[in-house]
Each structure stands twice: as structure tokens, then as C-alpha cells.
Amino acid sequence: MSRRELADAVGVHYQTIGYLERREYSPSLVLALKIAETLDVPVDAVFALAPFDSMADQIYKEKR
Amino acid sequence: MSQAQDTTHEQAGKLERRAARLDDPMFEKYRSPRPRRRLAVAMIALLAVEAIIVVLPGIGAIPIWAFLAAMAVLIIVFVVVLGMLKASTRGVEELPEEVLDERQAQIRGRVYSGAYRVVSVMAIVLAAFVLVTVAVGWAVPEFLAIGIAVVAYQLVIIAPTLVAALQHDA
């Protein structure tokens, strides 16, 4: 799914999705829930208070 | 559909079209900090030029026809630069919240509080100027008073756009 498609689905400007990806903007709860619903994942899979581990770290930890 | 609903739909359509125009990808090259700063500086320079032009006929430096011609050119350039500035910020300072998302609405609030501070400082400076002229008994020439009023009025109008252009995330 492209930024623009996600932005259109949740009703924000595509630039706002970029700000969320770069952690330069914290969304409202409503927007966070809409994004999670659109991506069909729980909200804590997309947003968390602490930064997520990188993909490499997650795979490495699983293997250990 | 009632007439009131028709009017509301028409207004919503106008706003959507205005938002789409200000979001036109054609203006993408102006949407980074450096070009926006340059446009903001150009706008301030235009205000300074306007202040000078308004004063010139009053001191007899140029005839009235030259003043009118210079003002006509200045207004055209002013409108073009202001339009580019608004497009560079996607019009967050101009558009109502209905056509902005939550992040843009937040920026809009910040821009207006910044513009309020700019205009407050200008009002204090003007008030101080008036108090000083009264205290020293200086009769401010009419052309100078008109020049100050015109430039102050235009600064009030463009302050939100200037502040928005100077914000890094607008």
C-alpha cells in the first residue's frame, strides 16, 4: 500500500503519513486506530511509546 | 435538497477546489525551507519597496502618474509572490479546518499564534511611535502617516503566510 493510498483511506494528507513514518508527528488516538484498522493489525503493532526494534534486531533476537 | 444545503455544498466544493489548487504538485519546488525563506524575504522586500514608493510623491520626488504606475506593477508582483508563498505552504494558514487534516490543523494553530505575536510587536512599535511624536510635538507628515498605515495593514494580512512559510514543517 502506498503512502497516498493509506492517506486517502484514513482521510489525511499524504505528507502526514511521511511525518508519522519519520516519527516527527504523534497522531491522535482516532487516527492511530484508523490506520491500524486500515492495515488490519492491532494498534500496538503500528504505534508504541518506545521506538520499535529494527527488522534485523527482531530477527536476530528470535534466532537467539 | 434545500437552498441552505445547496449553499453549504457549494461552499464545501469551493474550499475543496481551493485546497486542491494550493496542493498542486506544480508548486512542489517551492515546498522546501530554502525556497520558502527566499519567497518570504522577497515579500518583506516588496513591503519595504512599497513603503518607499508611498512616501515618494509626498516629498515631490516623483509625479503622481509615476506613483500610480509603480503601485500597479508592485501590486501585480505582490499578488504573484503571495500566491507562490501560499502554494509553498499548501495554504494551511488560509484554509479552514474542514479541509485540513489533524497535523495541518495543529500547524495552523501554531502559525496563528506566531502571527499574533508578530502583529502584537508591530502594534506596540506603532503605539510607541505615536506616543513619541505626541510627546515631542512632531506633526507627522500626511504622506508618512499614510505609508505607515498601508504597510502595517498589509503586514497584518500577510503575517500568517510569512510565519507559515518560515515554519519548517508547514
Short mmCIF file of C-alpha atoms in Angstrom, two decimals:
data_model
loop_
_atom_site.label_atom_id
_atom_site.label_comp_id
_atom_site.label_asym_id
_atom_site.label_seq_id
_atom_site.Cartn_x
_atom_site.Cartn_y
_atom_site.Cartn_z
CA MET A 1 0.00 0.00 0.00
CA SER A 2 1.43 3.40 -0.97
CA ARG A 3 1.55 6.45 1.31
CA ARG A 4 -1.09 8.13 -0.79
CA GLU A 5 -3.43 5.11 -0.67
CA LEU A 6 -3.09 4.88 3.12
CA ALA A 7 -3.59 8.66 3.44
CA ASP A 8 -6.74 8.53 1.30
CA ALA A 9 -8.06 5.54 3.29
CA VAL A 10 -7.70 7.30 6.66
CA GLY A 11 -8.56 10.81 5.42
CA VAL A 12 -5.28 12.69 5.91
CA HIS A 13 -2.79 14.40 3.61
CA TYR A 14 -0.15 12.01 2.22
CA GLN A 15 2.54 14.25 3.73
CA THR A 16 1.17 13.44 7.20
CA ILE A 17 1.88 9.73 6.64
CA GLY A 18 5.50 10.69 5.90
CA TYR A 19 5.67 12.65 9.17
CA LEU A 20 4.30 9.61 11.05
CA GLU A 21 6.82 7.27 9.41
CA ARG A 22 9.69 9.57 10.40
CA ARG A 23 8.30 9.89 13.95
CA GLU A 24 8.00 13.67 13.54
CA TYR A 25 4.31 13.69 14.38
CA SER A 26 2.29 11.82 17.02
CA PRO A 27 -1.21 11.00 15.76
CA SER A 28 -4.46 11.36 17.68
CA LEU A 29 -5.93 8.14 19.03
CA VAL A 30 -8.64 8.25 16.36
CA LEU A 31 -6.08 8.49 13.55
CA ALA A 32 -3.93 5.73 15.10
CA LEU A 33 -6.98 3.44 15.32
CA LYS A 34 -8.00 4.25 11.73
CA ILE A 35 -4.50 3.41 10.44
CA ALA A 36 -4.40 0.14 12.41
CA GLU A 37 -7.86 -0.78 11.13
CA THR A 38 -6.88 0.02 7.52
CA LEU A 39 -3.70 -2.07 7.81
CA ASP A 40 -5.71 -4.79 9.60
CA VAL A 41 -3.32 -5.03 12.54
CA PRO A 42 -3.62 -4.18 16.26
CA VAL A 43 -2.81 -0.55 17.02
CA ASP A 44 0.24 -1.51 19.13
CA ALA A 45 1.73 -3.20 16.05
CA VAL A 46 1.92 0.21 14.37
CA PHE A 47 2.36 2.68 17.25
CA ALA A 48 4.26 2.41 20.53
CA LEU A 49 5.66 4.78 23.11
CA ALA A 50 9.20 3.48 22.56
CA PRO A 51 10.71 3.09 19.08
CA PHE A 52 10.36 -0.39 17.58
CA ASP A 53 13.45 -2.58 17.15
CA SER A 54 14.77 -2.69 13.62
CA MET A 55 13.77 -5.68 11.48
CA ALA A 56 17.34 -7.07 11.74
CA ASP A 57 17.27 -6.82 15.57
CA GLN A 58 13.90 -8.58 15.74
CA ILE A 59 15.08 -11.49 13.54
CA TYR A 60 18.37 -11.78 15.44
CA LYS A 61 16.58 -11.85 18.83
CA GLU A 62 14.19 -14.55 17.60
CA LYS A 63 17.10 -16.73 16.45
CA ARG A 64 18.93 -16.42 19.80
CA MET B 1 -32.36 19.44 -1.34
CA SER B 2 -32.98 22.75 0.46
CA GLN B 3 -31.37 26.03 -0.54
CA ALA B 4 -29.32 26.08 2.69
CA GLN B 5 -27.92 22.60 1.90
CA ASP B 6 -27.17 23.72 -1.67
CA THR B 7 -25.19 26.70 -0.34
CA THR B 8 -23.28 24.50 2.12
CA HIS B 9 -22.38 22.02 -0.66
CA GLU B 10 -21.33 24.86 -2.92
CA GLN B 11 -19.08 26.35 -0.21
CA ALA B 12 -17.58 22.93 0.58
CA GLY B 13 -16.89 22.45 -3.14
CA LYS B 14 -15.18 25.84 -3.37
CA LEU B 15 -12.99 25.04 -0.36
CA GLU B 16 -12.04 21.63 -1.78
CA ARG B 17 -11.09 23.24 -5.10
CA ARG B 18 -9.06 25.94 -3.34
CA ALA B 19 -7.27 23.29 -1.23
CA ALA B 20 -6.54 21.23 -4.37
CA ARG B 21 -5.16 24.30 -6.17
CA LEU B 22 -2.87 25.16 -3.24
CA ASP B 23 -1.73 21.49 -3.12
CA ASP B 24 -0.90 21.44 -6.85
CA PRO B 25 2.31 19.40 -7.48
CA MET B 26 3.33 22.19 -9.91
CA PHE B 27 4.50 24.20 -6.85
CA GLU B 28 6.48 21.30 -5.30
CA LYS B 29 9.80 23.08 -5.97
CA TYR B 30 8.79 25.88 -3.56
CA ARG B 31 7.89 23.50 -0.73
CA SER B 32 11.28 23.12 0.90
CA PRO B 33 12.69 25.51 3.54
CA ARG B 34 15.16 27.38 1.33
CA PRO B 35 12.79 28.48 -1.48
CA ARG B 36 10.14 29.34 1.11
CA ARG B 37 12.60 31.52 3.03
CA ARG B 38 13.55 33.24 -0.25
CA LEU B 39 9.90 33.91 -1.05
CA ALA B 40 9.33 35.27 2.48
CA VAL B 41 12.35 37.58 2.11
CA ALA B 42 11.05 38.71 -1.32
CA MET B 43 7.69 39.51 0.27
CA ILE B 44 9.32 41.59 3.05
CA ALA B 45 11.43 43.38 0.41
CA LEU B 46 8.26 44.17 -1.55
CA LEU B 47 6.75 45.71 1.59
CA ALA B 48 9.87 47.84 2.04
CA VAL B 49 9.72 48.96 -1.63
CA GLU B 50 6.05 49.79 -1.20
CA ALA B 51 6.81 51.88 1.89
CA ILE B 52 9.37 53.87 -0.14
CA ILE B 53 7.06 54.30 -3.16
CA VAL B 54 4.19 55.52 -0.96
CA VAL B 55 6.43 58.23 0.51
CA LEU B 56 7.98 59.45 -2.81
CA PRO B 57 5.07 61.58 -4.17
CA GLY B 58 4.66 63.19 -0.74
CA ILE B 59 8.21 64.59 -0.86
CA GLY B 60 7.80 65.58 -4.53
CA ALA B 61 10.30 63.02 -5.82
CA ILE B 62 8.01 61.50 -8.46
CA PRO B 63 4.84 62.70 -10.25
CA ILE B 64 1.52 61.11 -9.39
CA TRP B 65 1.29 59.13 -12.67
CA ALA B 66 4.67 57.52 -11.95
CA PHE B 67 3.47 56.67 -8.45
CA LEU B 68 0.29 55.02 -9.82
CA ALA B 69 2.27 53.06 -12.44
CA ALA B 70 4.79 51.87 -9.84
CA MET B 71 1.98 50.83 -7.48
CA ALA B 72 0.19 48.90 -10.26
CA VAL B 73 3.37 46.93 -11.05
CA LEU B 74 4.02 46.40 -7.34
CA ILE B 75 0.52 45.06 -6.70
CA ILE B 76 0.85 42.54 -9.56
CA VAL B 77 4.23 41.31 -8.24
CA PHE B 78 2.80 41.25 -4.70
CA VAL B 79 -0.14 39.06 -5.74
CA VAL B 80 2.15 36.65 -7.63
CA VAL B 81 4.63 36.30 -4.73
CA LEU B 82 1.82 35.93 -2.17
CA GLY B 83 0.22 33.21 -4.32
CA MET B 84 3.55 31.35 -4.55
CA LEU B 85 4.03 31.68 -0.79
CA LYS B 86 0.56 30.27 -0.11
CA ALA B 87 1.16 27.39 -2.53
CA SER B 88 4.51 26.71 -0.83
CA THR B 89 2.71 26.09 2.47
CA ARG B 90 -0.27 24.34 0.80
CA GLY B 91 -2.42 27.10 2.27
CA VAL B 92 -2.50 25.71 5.83
CA GLU B 93 -2.79 29.26 7.18
CA GLU B 94 -5.63 30.17 4.83
CA LEU B 95 -7.82 27.09 4.63
CA PRO B 96 -10.43 26.30 7.28
CA GLU B 97 -10.09 23.18 9.45
CA GLU B 98 -12.72 21.25 7.43
CA VAL B 99 -10.26 20.76 4.58
CA LEU B 100 -7.14 20.21 6.72
CA ASP B 101 -6.09 17.04 8.50
CA GLU B 102 -5.24 17.00 12.22
CA ARG B 103 -1.50 17.68 11.71
CA GLN B 104 -2.18 20.57 9.34
CA ALA B 105 -4.79 21.99 11.74
CA GLN B 106 -2.17 21.85 14.51
CA ILE B 107 0.32 23.75 12.33
CA ARG B 108 -2.39 26.28 11.50
CA GLY B 109 -2.87 26.94 15.23
CA ARG B 110 0.87 27.42 15.71
CA VAL B 111 1.06 29.73 12.71
CA TYR B 112 -1.75 31.93 14.02
CA SER B 113 -0.19 32.19 17.46
CA GLY B 114 3.14 33.19 15.80
CA ALA B 115 1.38 35.72 13.57
CA TYR B 116 -0.41 37.13 16.62
CA ARG B 117 2.96 37.76 18.26
CA VAL B 118 4.32 39.45 15.10
CA VAL B 119 1.29 41.73 14.84
CA SER B 120 1.39 42.48 18.60
CA VAL B 121 5.02 43.61 18.35
CA MET B 122 4.12 45.79 15.35
CA ALA B 123 1.20 47.32 17.28
CA ILE B 124 3.48 48.09 20.25
CA VAL B 125 6.07 49.72 17.94
CA LEU B 126 3.36 51.82 16.27
CA ALA B 127 1.89 52.84 19.63
CA ALA B 128 5.36 53.83 20.86
CA PHE B 129 5.91 55.85 17.66
CA VAL B 130 2.62 57.71 18.14
CA LEU B 131 3.41 58.42 21.82
CA VAL B 132 6.88 59.74 20.95
CA THR B 133 5.55 62.01 18.16
CA VAL B 134 2.91 63.40 20.53
CA ALA B 135 5.44 63.85 23.34
CA VAL B 136 7.91 65.78 21.17
CA GLY B 137 5.13 67.66 19.38
CA TRP B 138 6.14 66.46 15.88
CA ALA B 139 3.35 66.81 13.32
CA VAL B 140 3.78 63.60 11.28
CA PRO B 141 3.51 64.47 7.56
CA GLU B 142 0.37 63.08 5.92
CA PHE B 143 2.28 61.00 3.35
CA LEU B 144 4.31 59.32 6.08
CA ALA B 145 1.19 58.51 8.14
CA ILE B 146 -0.48 57.01 5.04
CA GLY B 147 2.66 54.99 4.22
CA ILE B 148 2.86 53.57 7.73
CA ALA B 149 -0.87 52.71 7.73
CA VAL B 150 -0.70 50.97 4.31
CA VAL B 151 2.38 48.89 5.17
CA ALA B 152 1.04 47.99 8.65
CA TYR B 153 -2.28 46.88 7.15
CA GLN B 154 -0.54 44.70 4.57
CA LEU B 155 1.73 43.19 7.21
CA VAL B 156 -1.37 42.20 9.21
CA ILE B 157 -2.78 40.47 6.11
CA ILE B 158 0.38 38.57 5.18
CA ALA B 159 1.71 37.82 8.70
CA PRO B 160 0.16 34.29 8.89
CA THR B 161 1.52 33.40 5.42
CA LEU B 162 5.00 34.68 6.31
CA VAL B 163 5.02 32.78 9.61
CA ALA B 164 3.78 29.60 7.88
CA ALA B 165 6.49 29.89 5.23
CA LEU B 166 9.17 30.20 7.90
CA GLN B 167 7.97 27.11 9.83
CA HIS B 168 9.98 24.06 8.82
CA ASP B 169 7.06 21.61 8.88
CA ALA B 170 4.25 23.67 7.31
#
